[in-house]
Coordinates of C-alpha atoms and ligand atoms in Angstrom, one line a residue:
X1 CA -14.7 49.9 86.2
X2 CA -16.2 53.3 86.4
X3 CA -15.4 56.5 84.4
X4 CA -13.7 59.5 85.9
X5 CA -13.4 63.0 84.6
X6 CA -12.5 66.5 85.8
X7 CA -12.1 70.1 84.7
X8 CA -10.2 73.1 86.0
X9 CA -10.3 76.5 84.2
X10 CA -12.2 79.7 83.8
X11 CA -15.5 78.2 82.6
X12 CA -18.3 76.9 84.8
X13 CA -17.4 73.3 85.3
X14 CA -20.7 71.5 85.9
X15 CA -21.9 71.3 82.3
X16 CA -18.4 70.3 81.2
X17 CA -18.1 67.5 83.7
X18 CA -21.7 66.3 83.2
X19 CA -21.1 66.2 79.4
X20 CA -17.9 64.3 79.9
X21 CA -19.7 61.8 82.1
X22 CA -22.2 61.2 79.3
X23 CA -19.3 60.1 77.2
X24 CA -18.0 58.0 80.0
X25 CA -21.3 56.2 80.8
X26 CA -20.2 53.2 78.7
X27 CA -17.8 52.4 81.6
X28 CA -20.7 52.0 84.1
X29 CA -24.2 53.3 84.8
X30 CA -24.9 52.2 88.4
X31 CA -24.7 55.7 89.8
X32 CA -23.1 59.1 89.1
X33 CA -21.8 62.0 91.0
X34 CA -20.1 65.3 90.8
X35 CA -18.1 67.3 93.3
X36 CA -17.1 71.0 92.8
X37 CA -14.9 73.4 94.7
X38 CA -16.1 76.9 94.9
X39 CA -15.0 79.7 97.3
X40 CA -13.2 77.3 99.5
X41 CA -16.1 74.9 99.9
X42 CA -16.6 71.5 98.4
X43 CA -20.2 70.5 97.3
X44 CA -21.2 67.1 96.2
X45 CA -24.2 65.9 94.3
X46 CA -24.7 62.2 93.5
X47 CA -27.5 59.8 92.7
X48 CA -28.0 56.1 92.1
X49 CA -28.9 54.8 88.6
X50 CA -28.2 56.3 85.2
X51 CA -26.5 59.6 84.8
X52 CA -29.8 61.3 83.8
X53 CA -31.0 60.7 87.4
X54 CA -28.3 63.1 88.5
X55 CA -29.4 66.0 86.3
X56 CA -32.1 67.4 88.5
X57 CA -29.7 67.4 91.5
X58 CA -27.1 69.5 89.8
X59 CA -29.0 72.6 90.9
X60 CA -27.7 71.9 94.4
X61 CA -24.2 72.7 93.2
X62 CA -22.9 76.3 92.9
X63 CA -23.4 77.1 89.3
X64 CA -20.2 79.3 89.1
X65 CA -17.8 76.6 90.2
X66 CA -14.7 76.3 88.0
X67 CA -13.2 73.1 89.5
X68 CA -15.1 69.9 89.3
X69 CA -14.6 66.1 89.3
X70 CA -17.2 63.5 88.2
X71 CA -17.7 59.8 88.4
X72 CA -19.9 57.2 86.7
X73 CA -19.9 53.9 88.6
X74 CA -20.0 50.2 87.8
X75 CA -20.4 48.7 91.3
X76 CA -17.7 46.4 92.6
X77 CA -17.9 46.9 96.4
X78 CA -21.4 47.6 97.7
X79 CA -24.8 47.9 96.1
X80 CA -25.5 50.6 93.4
X81 CA -27.0 53.0 96.0
X82 CA -26.7 56.7 96.5
X83 CA -24.5 56.2 99.5
X84 CA -22.1 54.1 97.6
X85 CA -21.9 56.6 94.7
X86 CA -18.8 58.6 94.2
X87 CA -17.4 61.2 95.0
X88 CA -16.6 60.1 98.6
X89 CA -15.8 62.8 101.2
X90 CA -13.5 63.0 104.1
X91 CA -11.9 65.8 106.0
X92 CA -11.7 68.7 103.6
X93 CA -11.7 66.6 100.4
X94 CA -13.8 64.8 97.8
X95 CA -12.4 61.8 96.0
X96 CA -13.3 59.7 92.9
X97 CA -11.8 56.4 92.0
X98 CA -11.7 53.8 89.1
X99 CA -10.4 50.4 90.0
X100 CA -10.3 48.2 93.1
X101 CA -8.4 48.7 96.4
X102 CA -7.7 45.1 97.2
X103 CA -6.5 45.6 100.8
X104 CA -9.4 47.9 101.8
X105 CA -10.7 45.6 104.5
X106 CA -7.5 45.8 106.6
X107 CA -7.3 49.6 106.0
X108 CA -11.0 50.0 106.9
X109 CA -10.6 48.1 110.2
X110 CA -7.6 50.3 111.0
X111 CA -9.5 53.5 110.3
X112 CA -12.6 52.3 112.2
X113 CA -10.4 51.5 115.2
X114 CA -9.4 55.2 115.1
X115 CA -13.0 56.3 115.1
X116 CA -13.6 57.0 111.4
X117 CA -17.2 56.6 110.5
X118 CA -17.9 55.0 107.1
X119 CA -21.0 56.2 105.1
X120 CA -20.6 53.7 102.2
X121 CA -19.6 50.0 101.6
X122 CA -17.1 50.9 99.0
X123 CA -13.3 50.3 98.9
X124 CA -12.9 53.9 97.8
X125 CA -14.0 55.6 101.0
X126 CA -11.0 54.0 102.7
X127 CA -8.7 56.1 100.5
X128 CA -10.7 59.2 101.1
X129 CA -10.3 58.8 104.9
X130 CA -6.6 57.8 104.7
X131 CA -6.0 61.0 102.8
X132 CA -8.4 63.0 105.0
X133 CA -6.5 61.8 108.1
X134 CA -3.2 63.0 106.7
X135 CA -4.6 66.4 105.6
X136 CA -6.2 66.9 108.9
X137 CA -2.9 66.2 110.5
X138 CA -1.5 69.1 108.5
X139 CA -0.1 67.4 105.4
X140 CA -0.2 69.1 102.1
X141 CA -2.4 67.1 99.7
X142 CA 0.7 66.2 97.7
X143 CA 2.4 64.8 100.8
X144 CA -0.7 63.0 101.9
X145 CA -0.8 61.3 98.5
X146 CA 2.8 60.3 98.7
X147 CA 2.2 58.7 102.1
X148 CA -1.1 57.0 101.3
X149 CA -0.5 55.7 97.8
X150 CA 2.2 53.2 98.8
X151 CA -0.3 51.7 101.3
X152 CA -2.8 50.8 98.6
X153 CA -2.9 47.4 96.8
X154 CA -4.7 46.8 93.6
X155 CA -5.4 48.9 90.5
X156 CA -6.7 52.4 90.7
X157 CA -6.8 55.8 89.2
X158 CA -7.8 58.5 91.7
X159 CA -8.7 62.2 91.6
X160 CA -9.3 64.5 94.5
X161 CA -10.1 68.1 95.3
X162 CA -9.2 69.6 98.6
X163 CA -10.4 72.9 100.1
X164 CA -6.9 73.6 101.4
X165 CA -5.6 73.8 97.8
X166 CA -8.4 75.3 95.8
X167 CA -6.5 75.8 92.6
X168 CA -5.5 72.2 91.9
X169 CA -6.9 68.7 91.3
X170 CA -4.7 65.9 92.5
X171 CA -4.4 62.7 90.5
X172 CA -2.8 59.3 91.0
X173 CA -2.5 56.3 88.7
X174 CA -1.7 52.7 89.4
X175 CA -3.0 50.1 86.9
X176 CA -6.2 51.9 85.8
X177 CA -6.1 54.4 83.0
X178 CA -5.8 58.1 83.5
X179 CA -5.1 60.8 81.0
X180 CA -4.8 64.6 81.2
X181 CA -6.1 66.9 78.5
X182 CA -4.2 70.2 78.2
X183 CA -6.3 73.1 77.0
X184 CA -5.7 76.9 76.8
X185 CA -5.8 78.2 80.3
X186 CA -7.9 75.2 81.2
X187 CA -7.1 71.5 81.8
X188 CA -9.0 68.3 81.9
X189 CA -8.5 64.7 82.9
X190 CA -10.4 61.5 82.2
X191 CA -10.4 57.7 82.2
X192 CA -9.7 58.1 78.5
X193 CA -9.5 60.8 75.8
X194 CA -13.2 60.5 75.0
X195 CA -13.8 62.4 78.2
X196 CA -12.3 65.7 76.8
X197 CA -11.3 65.3 73.2
X198 CA -14.1 67.7 72.1
X199 CA -12.2 70.4 74.1
X200 CA -8.6 69.6 73.4
X201 CA -6.4 67.2 71.4
X202 CA -3.3 67.6 73.6
X203 CA -3.1 64.6 75.9
X204 CA -0.7 63.4 78.6
X205 CA -1.0 59.7 79.5
X206 CA 0.0 59.3 83.1
X207 CA 2.1 56.2 83.8
X208 CA 1.7 53.7 86.6
X209 CA 3.1 55.0 89.9
X210 CA 2.7 58.6 88.9
X211 CA 0.8 61.3 90.7
X212 CA 0.0 64.8 89.4
X213 CA -1.1 68.2 90.5
X214 CA -3.3 69.7 87.8
X215 CA -3.9 73.5 87.7
X216 CA -5.7 75.5 85.1
X217 CA -2.4 76.4 83.5
X218 CA 0.0 73.8 85.0
X219 CA 0.6 70.1 85.2
X220 CA 3.2 68.8 87.6
X221 CA 3.9 65.0 87.6
X222 CA 6.0 63.1 90.0
X223 CA 6.9 59.4 90.4
X224 CA 7.0 57.0 93.3
X225 CA 10.2 58.4 94.6
X226 CA 8.9 61.9 94.4
X227 CA 11.1 62.9 91.4
X228 CA 9.5 65.3 89.0
X229 CA 8.6 63.7 85.6
X230 CA 8.4 65.7 82.4
X231 CA 4.9 65.7 80.9
X232 CA 5.0 63.8 77.5
X233 CA 2.3 65.2 75.3
X234 CA 0.6 63.3 72.5
X235 CA -1.6 65.0 69.9
X236 CA -4.6 62.8 69.6
X237 CA -6.6 62.5 66.4
X238 CA -9.8 61.0 67.7
X239 CA -13.1 62.7 67.2
X240 CA -15.7 62.7 69.9
X241 CA -18.4 61.7 67.4
X242 CA -20.4 59.7 69.9
X243 CA -22.9 59.2 67.0
X244 CA -26.6 59.5 67.5
X245 CA -29.1 56.8 66.9
X246 CA -29.9 58.1 63.4
X247 CA -33.5 57.2 63.7
X248 CA -33.0 53.7 65.0
X249 CA -34.7 52.7 68.2
X250 CA -31.5 51.6 69.8
X251 CA -27.8 51.9 69.2
X252 CA -27.6 48.2 69.0
X253 CA -30.0 48.1 66.1
X254 CA -28.1 50.9 64.4
X255 CA -24.8 49.1 64.9
X256 CA -26.1 45.8 63.5
X257 CA -27.2 47.7 60.4
X258 CA -23.9 49.4 60.1
X259 CA -22.0 46.1 59.5
X260 CA -21.9 46.1 55.8
X261 CA -20.5 49.7 55.8
X262 CA -17.9 48.6 58.3
X263 CA -16.8 45.8 56.1
X264 CA -16.5 48.2 53.1
X265 CA -14.4 50.6 55.2
X266 CA -12.2 47.8 56.5
X267 CA -11.6 46.5 53.0
X268 CA -10.8 50.0 51.8
X269 CA -8.3 50.5 54.6
X270 CA -6.4 47.2 54.2
X271 CA -6.7 46.2 50.6
X272 CA -5.0 48.5 48.0
X273 CA -5.3 47.9 44.3
X274 CA -6.6 44.4 44.9
X275 CA -3.7 43.4 47.2
X276 CA -3.4 43.2 51.0
X277 CA -1.6 46.2 52.4
X278 CA 0.9 44.6 54.7
X279 CA 2.0 47.9 56.2
X280 CA -1.6 48.9 57.1
X281 CA -2.2 45.5 58.6
X282 CA 0.8 46.0 61.0
X283 CA 3.0 43.3 59.5
X284 CA 6.0 45.5 59.6
X285 CA 5.7 46.2 63.3
X286 CA 6.5 42.6 64.3
X287 CA 9.1 40.0 63.3
X288 CA 7.0 37.0 62.2
X289 CA 10.1 34.9 61.2
X290 CA 10.9 34.5 64.9
X291 CA 7.4 33.4 66.0
X292 CA 6.9 29.8 67.0
X293 CA 3.6 30.2 68.9
X294 CA 0.7 32.6 69.0
X295 CA -1.6 33.3 71.9
X296 CA -4.8 35.2 71.2
X297 CA -6.1 36.8 74.4
X298 CA -9.4 38.5 74.8
X299 CA -12.7 38.5 76.9
X300 CA -16.3 37.9 76.1
X301 CA -17.3 38.6 72.5
X302 CA -13.8 39.6 71.6
X303 CA -12.7 36.1 72.8
X304 CA -15.2 34.6 70.4
X305 CA -13.7 36.7 67.6
X306 CA -10.3 35.2 68.5
X307 CA -11.8 31.6 68.6
X308 CA -13.2 32.2 65.1
X309 CA -9.8 33.5 63.9
X310 CA -8.0 30.4 65.1
X311 CA -9.8 28.3 62.5
X312 CA -8.0 30.2 59.7
X313 CA -4.8 31.2 61.5
X314 CA -3.3 28.0 62.6
X315 CA -3.5 26.3 59.2
X316 CA -2.6 29.3 57.2
X317 CA 0.5 30.2 59.2
X318 CA 1.5 26.7 60.3
X319 CA 2.0 28.0 63.8
X320 CA 0.2 26.7 66.9
X321 CA -2.5 29.2 68.0
X322 CA -3.9 29.2 71.5
X323 CA -7.0 31.3 72.2
X324 CA -7.6 32.0 75.8
X325 CA -9.7 34.1 78.1
X326 CA -7.6 36.9 79.5
X327 CA -8.8 36.3 83.0
X328 CA -7.5 32.7 82.9
X329 CA -4.4 33.2 80.9
X330 CA -2.9 35.8 83.2
X331 CA -3.1 33.7 86.3
X332 CA -2.0 30.2 85.1
X333 CA 1.6 31.1 84.4
X334 CA 1.5 30.3 80.7
X335 CA 4.5 29.1 78.8
X336 CA 5.8 32.2 77.0
X337 CA 8.9 32.3 75.0
X338 CA 11.0 35.4 75.1
X339 CA 13.1 37.1 72.4
X340 CA 9.9 37.6 70.4
X341 CA 9.3 33.9 69.8
X342 CA 5.8 34.0 71.3
X343 CA 3.4 36.5 69.7
X344 CA 0.6 37.6 71.9
X345 CA -2.4 39.0 70.1
X346 CA -5.0 41.0 72.1
X347 CA -8.4 41.5 70.6
X348 CA -10.4 44.3 72.3
X349 CA -13.0 46.8 71.1
X350 CA -12.4 49.2 73.9
X351 CA -8.7 48.6 74.3
X352 CA -9.2 49.1 78.0
X353 CA -10.3 45.7 79.3
X354 CA -8.2 45.2 82.4
X355 CA -7.7 41.4 82.1
X356 CA -6.5 41.7 78.5
X357 CA -4.3 44.6 79.3
X358 CA -2.7 42.7 82.3
X359 CA -1.9 39.8 80.0
X360 CA -0.2 42.1 77.5
X361 CA 1.9 43.7 80.2
X362 CA 2.9 40.3 81.6
X363 CA 3.8 39.0 78.1
X364 CA 5.8 42.1 77.3
X365 CA 7.8 41.7 80.4
X366 CA 8.5 38.1 79.3
X367 CA 9.9 39.3 76.0
X368 CA 7.0 38.4 73.8
X369 CA 5.9 40.4 70.7
X370 CA 2.7 42.1 71.3
X371 CA 0.1 42.8 68.7
X372 CA -3.5 44.0 69.1
X373 CA -6.7 44.5 67.2
X374 CA -8.5 47.5 68.8
X375 CA -11.4 49.8 67.9
X376 CA -10.4 52.7 70.2
X377 CA -7.3 54.5 69.2
X378 CA -5.0 55.7 72.1
X379 CA -6.5 53.1 74.4
X380 CA -4.2 51.4 76.9
X381 CA -4.0 48.2 74.8
X382 CA -3.2 50.2 71.7
X383 CA -0.5 52.0 73.5
X384 CA 0.9 48.9 75.1
X385 CA 1.3 47.0 71.8
X386 CA 4.3 46.8 69.4
X387 CA 1.8 46.8 66.6
X388 CA -2.0 47.4 66.2
X389 CA -4.7 47.0 63.7
X390 CA -7.1 49.8 64.4
X391 CA -10.5 48.6 63.4
X392 CA -12.8 50.7 61.3
X393 CA -16.0 50.0 63.2
X394 CA -16.6 53.5 64.5
X395 CA -17.9 54.1 68.0
X396 CA -19.8 51.2 69.4
X397 CA -22.2 52.5 72.0
X398 CA -24.6 49.6 72.6
X399 CA -23.2 47.6 75.5
X400 CA -23.7 44.3 73.5
X401 CA -21.0 44.1 70.9
X402 CA -22.2 43.6 67.4
X403 CA -20.3 45.5 64.6
X404 CA -17.1 45.3 66.6
X405 CA -17.3 41.5 66.6
X406 CA -17.7 41.1 62.9
X407 CA -15.0 43.7 62.4
X408 CA -12.6 41.9 64.7
X409 CA -13.2 38.6 62.8
X410 CA -12.5 40.3 59.5
X411 CA -9.4 42.2 60.7
X412 CA -7.9 39.0 62.3
X413 CA -8.6 37.2 59.1
X414 CA -7.0 39.8 56.8
X415 CA -4.0 39.9 59.2
X416 CA -3.8 36.1 58.9
X417 CA -3.8 36.2 55.1
X418 CA -1.2 39.0 55.1
X419 CA 1.0 37.1 57.6
X420 CA 0.7 33.9 55.5
X421 CA 1.7 35.9 52.4
X422 CA 4.7 37.4 54.3
X423 CA 5.8 34.0 55.5
X424 CA 5.5 32.6 52.0
X425 CA 2.8 30.1 53.0
X426 CA 0.1 31.6 50.7
X427 CA 0.5 32.9 47.2
X428 CA -1.4 35.5 45.4
X429 CA -3.3 32.8 43.5
X430 CA -4.7 31.6 46.8
X431 CA -5.3 35.0 48.3
X432 CA -6.8 36.7 45.3
X433 CA -10.0 34.7 45.1
X434 CA -10.6 35.4 48.8
X435 CA -10.2 39.2 48.2
X436 CA -12.5 38.8 45.3
X437 CA -15.2 37.4 47.5
X438 CA -14.4 40.1 50.1
X439 CA -15.6 42.7 47.6
X440 CA -19.0 41.1 47.6
X441 CA -19.2 40.6 51.4
X442 CA -21.1 43.9 52.0
X443 CA -23.7 42.7 49.6
X444 CA -24.0 39.4 51.3
X445 CA -24.2 41.2 54.7
X446 CA -27.1 43.3 53.3
X447 CA -28.9 40.1 52.3
X448 CA -28.4 38.7 55.8
X449 CA -29.8 42.0 57.2
X450 CA -32.9 41.5 55.0
X451 CA -34.0 38.7 57.3
X452 CA -34.8 41.3 60.0
X453 CA -38.5 41.2 59.7
X454 CA -38.6 37.4 59.6
X455 CA -36.5 37.3 62.8
X456 CA -38.7 39.9 64.5
X457 CA -41.7 37.7 63.9
X458 CA -39.8 34.6 65.1
X459 CA -39.0 36.5 68.3
X460 CA -42.8 36.9 68.9
X461 CA -43.1 33.1 69.0
X462 CA -40.2 32.3 71.2
X463 CA -39.6 35.3 73.6
X464 CA -41.2 33.6 76.5
X465 CA -39.0 30.6 76.5
X466 CA -36.9 30.5 79.6
X467 CA -34.0 28.6 78.0
X468 CA -32.3 28.5 74.6
X469 CA -29.5 26.3 73.1
X470 CA -27.4 27.5 70.2
X471 CA -25.4 24.9 68.2
X472 CA -23.0 24.8 65.3
X473 CA -19.7 23.2 64.1
X474 CA -16.4 24.8 63.1
X475 CA -16.6 28.6 63.0
X476 CA -20.4 28.2 63.3
X477 CA -19.9 26.7 66.7
X478 CA -18.3 30.0 67.8
X479 CA -21.2 31.9 66.3
X480 CA -23.5 29.7 68.4
X481 CA -21.5 30.7 71.5
X482 CA -21.8 34.4 70.5
X483 CA -25.5 34.0 69.9
X484 CA -26.0 32.5 73.4
X485 CA -24.0 35.3 75.0
X486 CA -26.0 38.0 73.1
X487 CA -29.3 36.5 74.2
X488 CA -28.2 36.2 77.8
X489 CA -26.8 39.7 78.2
X490 CA -29.7 41.7 76.6
X491 CA -32.8 39.5 77.2
X492 CA -31.7 37.9 80.5
X493 CA -32.8 34.5 79.1
X494 CA -30.6 31.6 80.1
X495 CA -28.8 30.3 76.9
X496 CA -25.9 28.0 76.2
X497 CA -23.8 27.6 73.1
X498 CA -22.5 24.1 72.2
X499 CA -20.5 22.4 69.5
X500 CA -23.3 20.5 67.8
X501 CA -21.3 17.3 68.0
X502 CA -21.0 17.7 71.7
X503 CA -24.7 17.7 72.5
X504 CA -24.9 14.0 72.8
X505 CA -22.2 14.1 75.5
X506 CA -24.6 15.6 78.0
X507 CA -26.6 18.7 77.0
X508 CA -29.0 16.7 74.9
X509 CA -30.6 15.7 78.2
X510 CA -32.1 19.2 78.2
X511 CA -33.9 18.7 74.9
X512 CA -37.6 18.3 74.9
X513 CA -40.5 19.8 73.0
X514 CA -40.2 23.1 74.9
X515 CA -36.5 23.7 74.1
X516 CA -35.8 26.1 71.2
X517 CA -32.4 25.2 69.6
X518 CA -30.8 27.6 67.2
X519 CA -28.6 25.7 64.8
X520 CA -26.1 27.7 62.7
X521 CA -25.9 25.4 59.6
X522 CA -24.3 26.9 56.5
X523 CA -23.6 24.7 53.5
X524 CA -19.9 24.3 54.5
X525 CA -17.7 21.3 55.1
X526 CA -19.4 20.6 58.4
X527 CA -23.0 20.7 56.9
X528 CA -23.7 16.9 56.8
X529 CA -22.4 16.4 60.3
X530 CA -24.5 19.3 61.7
X531 CA -27.6 17.9 59.9
X532 CA -27.1 14.6 61.7
X533 CA -27.0 16.4 65.0
X534 CA -30.2 18.3 64.1
X535 CA -31.8 14.9 63.4
X536 CA -30.8 13.8 66.9
X537 CA -32.4 16.9 68.4
X538 CA -35.6 16.4 66.3
X539 CA -35.8 12.8 67.4
X540 CA -36.2 14.2 71.0
X541 CA -38.8 16.8 69.8
X542 CA -36.5 19.8 70.2
X543 CA -37.6 22.8 68.2
X544 CA -34.8 23.7 65.8
X545 CA -34.5 27.1 64.3
X546 CA -31.9 26.9 61.6
X547 CA -29.8 29.8 60.3
X548 CA -29.0 28.6 56.8
X549 CA -30.3 28.1 53.3
X550 CA -34.1 28.6 53.3
X551 CA -34.4 26.7 50.0
X552 CA -32.8 23.6 51.6
X553 CA -35.7 21.1 51.6
X554 CA -34.0 18.7 54.1
X555 CA -33.5 21.5 56.5
X556 CA -37.1 22.7 56.0
X557 CA -38.4 19.2 56.8
X558 CA -36.4 19.1 60.1
X559 CA -36.8 22.6 61.5
X560 CA -39.6 24.7 62.8
X561 CA -38.2 27.7 61.1
X562 CA -35.2 28.8 58.9
X563 CA -33.7 32.2 59.1
X564 CA -32.4 32.7 55.6
X565 CA -28.6 33.3 55.4
X566 CA -26.5 33.5 52.2
X567 CA -23.8 30.9 51.6
X568 CA -20.2 32.0 51.0
X569 CA -17.1 30.1 50.0
X570 CA -14.7 31.6 52.6
X571 CA -15.5 30.1 56.1
X572 CA -14.5 33.4 57.9
X573 CA -16.9 35.4 55.7
X574 CA -19.6 32.8 56.3
X575 CA -19.1 33.2 60.0
X576 CA -19.4 37.0 59.7
X577 CA -22.7 36.8 57.7
X578 CA -24.2 34.1 60.0
X579 CA -23.7 36.4 63.0
X580 CA -26.3 38.9 61.8
X581 CA -29.1 36.4 62.5
X582 CA -28.1 35.7 66.1
X583 CA -27.7 39.4 66.7
X584 CA -31.2 40.2 65.4
X585 CA -32.7 37.3 67.2
X586 CA -31.4 38.4 70.6
X587 CA -32.3 42.0 69.9
X588 CA -35.9 41.3 69.0
X589 CA -36.4 38.8 71.8
X590 CA -35.1 41.5 74.2
X591 CA -37.4 44.0 72.7
X592 CA -40.4 41.7 73.3
X593 CA -39.2 41.2 76.9
X594 CA -38.9 45.0 77.4
X595 CA -35.3 45.0 78.7
X596 CA -32.9 47.9 78.4
X597 CA -31.2 46.8 75.2
X598 CA -28.4 49.4 75.0
X599 CA -27.6 49.4 78.7
X600 CA -28.5 45.9 80.1
X601 CA -28.5 45.5 83.8
X602 CA -25.2 44.8 85.7
X603 CA -23.0 45.4 82.6
X604 CA -20.7 48.1 81.3
X605 CA -19.2 48.6 77.9
X606 CA -15.6 48.7 79.1
X607 CA -14.5 46.3 81.8
X608 CA -11.6 48.0 83.6
X609 CA -11.4 45.8 86.7
X610 CA -9.8 42.4 86.8
Ligands
LIG1 C1 -20.5 41.3 74.9 C2 -19.4 42.2 75.1 C3 -18.3 41.9 76.0 C4 -17.0 42.4 75.4 C5 -15.9 42.1 76.5 C6 -14.5 42.6 75.9 O1 -21.5 41.7 74.0 O2 -19.5 43.3 74.5 O3 -18.3 40.5 76.2 O4 -16.7 41.8 74.2 O5 -16.2 42.8 77.6 O6 -14.5 43.9 75.7 P1 -13.4 44.6 74.8 O7 -13.6 44.1 73.4 O8 -13.6 46.0 74.9 O9 -12.1 44.1 75.3

């Protein structure tokens, strides 16, 4: 993963690079480092842990430096120590890297046999020494790059500074994202436009196989064959509003509370005069009449959004829908029909998730139509797609996805309704009542949010439990999976989500009087069956916490507690509203356990390695 950034221009670079790293920290926070080039000397400062740990060490860098590169790490090779932090140095250069060099072991052995000494356990240091070796042998950095890059396997974006060429930063891209920002007499680069969009809107997205020399007033790009490539500029309209916590204790809490507003904005964007706006929902960017199968591809929480969407999509469109984890889909050689007959839909908050992106590229090569639902505009997945719904969730900073999930479910559902309308499978008389209920969805969300205090108290009772089960049926099964994931990632409690009907096929063996089981049980078509499953749990003394109707006497008799949740007619809306309870529950349990809610251990917001 990792985030990279750099600056070259007339200003002092350290603050610019450090501020850029703050915006990149969602890509990893295991360590951070900056290298600058000043008066022919390279100086490096780096530290393990969060970016703030680096701040006191910035004094060691020459304050007047005008060329700098910075890195924030999510560890892949080697512990998150200072030695493993980037930049990595070799003869006359400092290098930063996002991605993985898959053949680093062979290359390392080769370099060690030549006497190179390694200071870190990273794959990156291999690249630094390969380049250093060439530069020491007299190669210009550009020639060194041209010789070394073909030897590297894997995905990477690289940036290096070299004392021999003090007026340039050298860049290379293969698989991992890399974008240049062109300013006035100053230039930038970053893993994405967030790194520099507060300085300039003029961006050049480098393509795989390209290298570049970035000066303060120049950008030269060349491809694998060494041919010069014209720089294609894009004017980005993306504000750097990294949003503060607005008085909330954590971003996650703020983002949970923002969900009714996100629903209103989404409705405003995609429903015009009481009708679905097919254009805004991207229906004109793909040819649905050709489509005979749909694959929804995503990871983590976004995958659960896809699973939820399937419940509506398959029946509404009459097209088989497969929902699959991107990391599995890509490597099993799935059956994809060319000429646009297979539609691949990616769901991704960041738009940078490497596994999801790899699937899209693969499907595109096979002639599939590519559609995506993304939160971040100009992200790699957005740019790789034939059509995209840009969500209206706003920046999501908390590592655990909350408002992006409910927004993904809503966008996928509105797309499904629009697609069904376009295919003539749903009429206005069927869609209008749903849009009518959509109008009230923010109010229902607010009602669900009102359960916060109740849930915080509940967390006081259960936060010491080492295990949790989450169960539900239909779309509520997916909300159970999402609840278990949220709890695991921010409270570090072991939790599992199960289809309620599946418990008796194994997991019920775990149930005893010490096991809390969160049952998502709205009054929908699955209600009676879920109640039967709750009875089975109660017969084994399991402690059931229901998310449902707190006036429901039957439920009250069975459960140790009910988190009140409004009932809605539309199953997708019900799923959205039920989600709030599992988000709050994991949040307040994590608070009681004292974990770092917004930046949980071992995680990063954007997962850019496969
Ligand atoms: C969990 C979470 C992750 C992401 C996953 C995909 O709370 O945030 O599971 O959902 O890494 O990320 P995106 O949506 O950026 O592709």
